[in-house]
Tab-separated table of C-alpha atoms in Angstrom:
chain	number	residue	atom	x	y	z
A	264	UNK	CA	57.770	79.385	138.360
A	265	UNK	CA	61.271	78.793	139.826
A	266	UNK	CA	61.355	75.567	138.190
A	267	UNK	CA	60.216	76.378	134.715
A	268	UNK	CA	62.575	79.423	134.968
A	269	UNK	CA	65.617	76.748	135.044
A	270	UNK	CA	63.996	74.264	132.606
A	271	UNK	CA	63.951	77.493	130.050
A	272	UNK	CA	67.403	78.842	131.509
A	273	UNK	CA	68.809	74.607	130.694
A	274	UNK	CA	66.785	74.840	126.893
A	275	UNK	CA	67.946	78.195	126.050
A	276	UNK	CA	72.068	77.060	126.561
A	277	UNK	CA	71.207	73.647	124.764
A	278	UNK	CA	70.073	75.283	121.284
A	279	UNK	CA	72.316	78.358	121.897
A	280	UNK	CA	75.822	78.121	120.427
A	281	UNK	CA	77.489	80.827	122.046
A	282	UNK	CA	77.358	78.836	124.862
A	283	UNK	CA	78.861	75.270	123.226
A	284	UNK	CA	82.457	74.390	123.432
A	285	UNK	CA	82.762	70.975	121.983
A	286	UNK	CA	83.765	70.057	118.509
A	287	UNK	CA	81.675	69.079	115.551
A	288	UNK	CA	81.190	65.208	115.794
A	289	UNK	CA	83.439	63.318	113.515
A	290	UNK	CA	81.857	60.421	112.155
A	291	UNK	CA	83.111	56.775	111.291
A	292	UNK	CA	81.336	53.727	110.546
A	293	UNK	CA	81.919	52.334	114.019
A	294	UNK	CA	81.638	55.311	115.964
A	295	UNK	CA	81.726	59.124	116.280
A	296	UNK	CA	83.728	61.287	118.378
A	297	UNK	CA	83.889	64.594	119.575
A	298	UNK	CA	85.996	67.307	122.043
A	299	UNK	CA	84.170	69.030	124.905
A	300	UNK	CA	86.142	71.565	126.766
A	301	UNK	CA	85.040	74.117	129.515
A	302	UNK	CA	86.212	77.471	129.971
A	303	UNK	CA	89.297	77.760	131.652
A	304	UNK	CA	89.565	78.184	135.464
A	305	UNK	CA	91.599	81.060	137.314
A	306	UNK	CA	94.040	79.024	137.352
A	307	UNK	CA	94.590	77.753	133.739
A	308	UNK	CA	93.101	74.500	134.117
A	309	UNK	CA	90.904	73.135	131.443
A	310	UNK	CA	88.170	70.290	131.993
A	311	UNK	CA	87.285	68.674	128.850
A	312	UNK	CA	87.072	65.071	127.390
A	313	UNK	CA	87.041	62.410	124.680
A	314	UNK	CA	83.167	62.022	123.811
A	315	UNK	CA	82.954	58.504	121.775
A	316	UNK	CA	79.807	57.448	120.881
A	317	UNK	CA	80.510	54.015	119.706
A	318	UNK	CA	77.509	52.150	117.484
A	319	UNK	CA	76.220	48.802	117.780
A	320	UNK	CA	78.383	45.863	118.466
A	321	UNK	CA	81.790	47.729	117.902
A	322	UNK	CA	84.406	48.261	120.706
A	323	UNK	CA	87.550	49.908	120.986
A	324	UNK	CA	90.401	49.971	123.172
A	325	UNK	CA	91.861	51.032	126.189
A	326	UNK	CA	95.367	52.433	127.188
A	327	UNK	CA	96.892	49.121	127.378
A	328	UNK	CA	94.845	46.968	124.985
A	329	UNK	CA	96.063	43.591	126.811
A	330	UNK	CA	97.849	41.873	123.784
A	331	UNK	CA	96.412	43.233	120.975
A	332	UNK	CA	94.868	46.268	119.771
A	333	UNK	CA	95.898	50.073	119.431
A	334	UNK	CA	95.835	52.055	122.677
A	335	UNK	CA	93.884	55.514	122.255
A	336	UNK	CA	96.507	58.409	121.321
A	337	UNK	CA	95.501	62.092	122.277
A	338	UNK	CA	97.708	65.083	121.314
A	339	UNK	CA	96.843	68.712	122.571
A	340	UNK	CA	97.677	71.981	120.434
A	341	UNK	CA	96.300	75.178	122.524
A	342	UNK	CA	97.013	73.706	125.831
A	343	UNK	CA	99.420	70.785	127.772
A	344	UNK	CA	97.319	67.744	128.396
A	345	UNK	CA	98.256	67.369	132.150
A	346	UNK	CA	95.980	63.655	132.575
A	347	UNK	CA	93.707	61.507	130.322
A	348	UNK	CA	91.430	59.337	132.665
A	349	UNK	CA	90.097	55.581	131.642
A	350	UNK	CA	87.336	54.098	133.461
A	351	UNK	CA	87.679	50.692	134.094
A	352	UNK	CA	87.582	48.334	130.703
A	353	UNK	CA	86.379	44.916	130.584
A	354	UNK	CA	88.110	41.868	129.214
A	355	UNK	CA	86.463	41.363	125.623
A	356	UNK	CA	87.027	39.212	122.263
A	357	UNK	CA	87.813	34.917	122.831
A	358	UNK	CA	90.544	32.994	124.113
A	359	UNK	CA	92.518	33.833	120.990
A	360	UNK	CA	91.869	37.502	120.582
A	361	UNK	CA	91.538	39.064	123.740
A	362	UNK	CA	91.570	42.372	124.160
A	363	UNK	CA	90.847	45.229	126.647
A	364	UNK	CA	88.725	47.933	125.664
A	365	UNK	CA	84.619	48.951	126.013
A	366	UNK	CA	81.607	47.493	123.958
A	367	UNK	CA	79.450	50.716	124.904
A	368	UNK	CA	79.822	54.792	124.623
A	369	UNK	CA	82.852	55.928	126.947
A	370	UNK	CA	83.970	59.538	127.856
A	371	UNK	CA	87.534	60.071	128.601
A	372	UNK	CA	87.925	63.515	130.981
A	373	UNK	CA	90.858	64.605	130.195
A	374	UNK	CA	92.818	67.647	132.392
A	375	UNK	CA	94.497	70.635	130.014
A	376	UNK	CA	96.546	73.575	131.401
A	377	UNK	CA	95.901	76.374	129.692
A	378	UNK	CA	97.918	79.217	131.287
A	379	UNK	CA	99.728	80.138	128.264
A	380	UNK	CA	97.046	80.196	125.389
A	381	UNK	CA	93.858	82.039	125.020
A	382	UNK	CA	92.103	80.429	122.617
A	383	UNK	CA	90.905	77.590	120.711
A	384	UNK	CA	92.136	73.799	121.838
A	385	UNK	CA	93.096	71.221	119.297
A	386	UNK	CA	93.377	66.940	120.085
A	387	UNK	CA	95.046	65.053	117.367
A	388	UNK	CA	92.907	61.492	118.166
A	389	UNK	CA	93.637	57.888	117.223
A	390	UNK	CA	91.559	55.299	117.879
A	391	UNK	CA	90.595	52.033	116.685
A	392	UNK	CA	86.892	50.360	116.872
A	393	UNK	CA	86.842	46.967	115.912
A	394	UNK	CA	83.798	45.070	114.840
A	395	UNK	CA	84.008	42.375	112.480
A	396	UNK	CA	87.566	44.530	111.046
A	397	UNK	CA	88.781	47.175	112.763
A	398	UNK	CA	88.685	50.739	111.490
A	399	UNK	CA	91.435	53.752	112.462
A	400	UNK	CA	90.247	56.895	113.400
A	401	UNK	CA	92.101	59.809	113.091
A	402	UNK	CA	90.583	62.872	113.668
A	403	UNK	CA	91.342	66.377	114.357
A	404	UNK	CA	88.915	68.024	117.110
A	405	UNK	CA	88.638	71.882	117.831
A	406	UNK	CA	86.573	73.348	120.375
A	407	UNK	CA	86.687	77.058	121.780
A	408	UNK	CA	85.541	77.824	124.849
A	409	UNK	CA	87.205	81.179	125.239
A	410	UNK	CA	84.546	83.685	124.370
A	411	UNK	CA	82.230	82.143	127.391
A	412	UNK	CA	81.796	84.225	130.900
A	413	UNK	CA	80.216	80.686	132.432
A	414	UNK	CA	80.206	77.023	131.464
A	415	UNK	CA	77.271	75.218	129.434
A	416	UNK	CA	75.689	73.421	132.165
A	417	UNK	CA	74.901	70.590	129.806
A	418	UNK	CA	78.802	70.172	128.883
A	419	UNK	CA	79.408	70.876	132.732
A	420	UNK	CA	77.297	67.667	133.581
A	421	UNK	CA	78.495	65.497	131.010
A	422	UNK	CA	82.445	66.113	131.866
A	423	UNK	CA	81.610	65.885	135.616
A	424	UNK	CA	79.628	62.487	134.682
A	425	UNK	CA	82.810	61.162	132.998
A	426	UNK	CA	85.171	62.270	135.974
A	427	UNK	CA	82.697	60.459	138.129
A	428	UNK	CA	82.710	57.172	136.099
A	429	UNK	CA	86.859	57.237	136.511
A	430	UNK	CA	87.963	54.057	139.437
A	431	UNK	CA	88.337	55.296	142.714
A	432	UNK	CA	91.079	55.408	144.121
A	433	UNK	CA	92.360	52.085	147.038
A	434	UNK	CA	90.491	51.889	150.288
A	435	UNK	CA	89.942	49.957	153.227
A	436	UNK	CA	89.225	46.456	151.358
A	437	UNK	CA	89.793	47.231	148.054
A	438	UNK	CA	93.701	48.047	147.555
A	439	UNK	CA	96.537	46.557	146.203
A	440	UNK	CA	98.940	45.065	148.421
A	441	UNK	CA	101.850	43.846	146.287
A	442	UNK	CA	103.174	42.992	143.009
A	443	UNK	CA	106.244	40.390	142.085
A	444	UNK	CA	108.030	39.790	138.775
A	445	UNK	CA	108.844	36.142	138.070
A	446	UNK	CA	112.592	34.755	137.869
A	447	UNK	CA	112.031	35.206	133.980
A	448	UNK	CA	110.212	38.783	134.182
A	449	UNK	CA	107.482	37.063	131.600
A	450	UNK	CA	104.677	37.441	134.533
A	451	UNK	CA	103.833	39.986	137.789
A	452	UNK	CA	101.946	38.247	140.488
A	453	UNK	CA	99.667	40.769	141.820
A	454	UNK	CA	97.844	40.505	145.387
A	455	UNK	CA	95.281	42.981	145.952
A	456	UNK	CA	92.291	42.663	148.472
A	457	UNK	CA	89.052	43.396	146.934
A	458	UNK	CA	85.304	42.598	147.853
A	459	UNK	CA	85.034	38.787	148.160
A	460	UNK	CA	81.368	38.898	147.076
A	461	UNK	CA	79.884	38.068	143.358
A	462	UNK	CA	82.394	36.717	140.651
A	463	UNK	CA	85.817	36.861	141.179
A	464	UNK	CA	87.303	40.660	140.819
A	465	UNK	CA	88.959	41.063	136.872
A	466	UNK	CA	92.678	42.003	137.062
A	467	UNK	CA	94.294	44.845	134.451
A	468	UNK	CA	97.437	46.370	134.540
A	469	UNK	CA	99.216	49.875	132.538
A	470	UNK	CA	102.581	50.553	132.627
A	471	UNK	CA	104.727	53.197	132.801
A	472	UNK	CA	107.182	53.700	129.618
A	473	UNK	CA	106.514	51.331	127.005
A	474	UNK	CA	105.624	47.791	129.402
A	475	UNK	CA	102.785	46.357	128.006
A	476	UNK	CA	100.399	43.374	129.594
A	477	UNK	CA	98.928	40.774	129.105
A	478	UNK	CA	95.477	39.334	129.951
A	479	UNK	CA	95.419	38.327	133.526
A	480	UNK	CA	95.056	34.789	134.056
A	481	UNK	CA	92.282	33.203	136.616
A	482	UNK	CA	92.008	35.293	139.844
A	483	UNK	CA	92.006	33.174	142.859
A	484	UNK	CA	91.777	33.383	146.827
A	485	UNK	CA	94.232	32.660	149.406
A	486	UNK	CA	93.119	33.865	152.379
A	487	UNK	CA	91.568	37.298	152.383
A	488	UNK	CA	93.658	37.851	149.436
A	489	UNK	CA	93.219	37.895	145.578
A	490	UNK	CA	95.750	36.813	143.653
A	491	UNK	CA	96.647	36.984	139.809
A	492	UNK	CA	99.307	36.418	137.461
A	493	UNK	CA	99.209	38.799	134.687
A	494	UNK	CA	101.449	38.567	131.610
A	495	UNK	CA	104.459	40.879	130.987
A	496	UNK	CA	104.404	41.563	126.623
A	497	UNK	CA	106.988	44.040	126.688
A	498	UNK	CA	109.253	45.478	129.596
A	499	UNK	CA	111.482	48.248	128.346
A	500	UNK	CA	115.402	47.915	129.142
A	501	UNK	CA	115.123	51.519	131.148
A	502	UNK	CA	112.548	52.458	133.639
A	503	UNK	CA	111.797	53.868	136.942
A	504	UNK	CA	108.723	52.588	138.666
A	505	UNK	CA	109.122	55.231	141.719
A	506	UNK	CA	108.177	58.228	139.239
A	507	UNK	CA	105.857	56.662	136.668
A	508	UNK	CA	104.387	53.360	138.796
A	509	UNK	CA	102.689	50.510	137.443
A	510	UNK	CA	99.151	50.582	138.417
A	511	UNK	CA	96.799	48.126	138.994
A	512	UNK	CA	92.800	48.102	137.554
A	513	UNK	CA	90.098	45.963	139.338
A	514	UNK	CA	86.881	45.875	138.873
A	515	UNK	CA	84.672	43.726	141.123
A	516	UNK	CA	81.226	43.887	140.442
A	517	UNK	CA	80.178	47.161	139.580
A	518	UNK	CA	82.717	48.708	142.020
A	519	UNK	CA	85.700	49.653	140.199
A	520	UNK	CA	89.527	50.802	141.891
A	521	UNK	CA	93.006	52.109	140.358
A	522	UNK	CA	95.861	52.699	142.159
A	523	UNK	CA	99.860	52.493	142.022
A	524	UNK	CA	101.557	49.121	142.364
A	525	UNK	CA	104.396	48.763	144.574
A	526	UNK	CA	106.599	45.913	143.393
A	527	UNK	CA	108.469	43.841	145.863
């Protein structure tokens, strides 16, 4: 009885709107998206994410597209949009237009404080998915979640599955050790250790400010270490890498890690 008492309890907030917070789906011919948000914690902290539901053999990007490409841009009326999370991409397109993105349905969490609004919560998207042409997507994305005593559990399982799906953080064996720039500044070598076994570990970094990167050339071993030289697009004339760090993607396997670079 217990169990059919939470089966009917799970139905009941499915079909019930009262108990939805996530924006109608806005539609595209490569791929629909969507805002989930929670209801806001004691403290003024918002869960929510980026639902896209990409179709068929079309990809899109992620934050640092790797050469070409649109990173994802998220705006936040309602709240402040404190994080955006990525899971770990994967290196797509050929040798002459490679880019880093996803080829499947991704879910960005996202972290919103909330403290001074009461209300509903607005993202001003842009995306691109690419097929044979790539397609903008602009969209504007409301959800409310104020009028609800106690989170869909649905919504609550999807944003906790996209938290979940997020790199972990650097370990014993998987961690970055050390990053150099070249003479030129038109590379970073990156050492990182990672675990030596399957195919070699792929390589992505972000940047703070406005550096972008490149694809990361072949990964190889010396020693217990991985090593890879990774293309420097763009480095802006002003930064500082001790408050907004470089940090370094890997993803060996199906074991993913991100963590802050620290550059020699």
């Amino acid at each position: 009885m217990k169990r059919l008492n939470i089966a009917a309890f799970l139905l009941l907030c499915a079909a019930s709107p009262a108990l939805s917070a996530s924006s109608p789906w806005f539609e595209t011919p490569g791929g629909d998206v969507r805002l989930v948000t929670l209801p806001r914690a004691a403290d003024g902290t918002v869960r929510a994410m980026l639902d896209i539901r990409l179709h068929d053999g079309w990809k899109t990007y992620w934050r640092d597209p790797g050469g070409s490409g649109i990173p994802p841009a998220v705006s936040i009326s309602g709240a402040e949009l404190k994080s955006i999370g990525f899971p770990a991409p994967r290196r797509l397109g050929d040798k002459e237009t490679h880019y880093v993105g996803y080829d499947a349905p991704v879910r960005l969490p996202l972290t919103l404080d909330a403290k001074a609004g009461d209300g509903a919560i607005t993202a001003t998207v842009f995306l691109g998915v690419c097929k044979e042409i790539c397609v903008p997507v602009q969209a504007q994305l409301t959800a409310d979640a104020s009028g609800e005593a106690f989170a869909n559990p649905l919504e609550e399982v999807a944003i906790a599955d996209a938290e979940a799906s997020l790199p972990h953080g650097a370990g014993d064996g998987f961690k970055p050790l050390s990053g150099r720039f070249a003479a030129d500044n038109k590379s970073i070598s990156v050492r990182f250790e990672a675990p030596a076994d399957g195919a070699l570990p792929d390589v992505f970094l972000s940047g703070a400010s406005s550096f972008e990167f490149g694809a990361a050339g072949p990964v190889r071993r010396e020693g217990n270490v991985f090593v890879a030289e990774v293309p420097v697009l763009n480095m802006p004339k002003v930064y500082d890498l001790a408050k907004d760090p470089i940090r370094l993607t890997v993803r060996a396997g199906e074991r993913t890690m991100e963590s802050p670079l620290a550059i020699e």
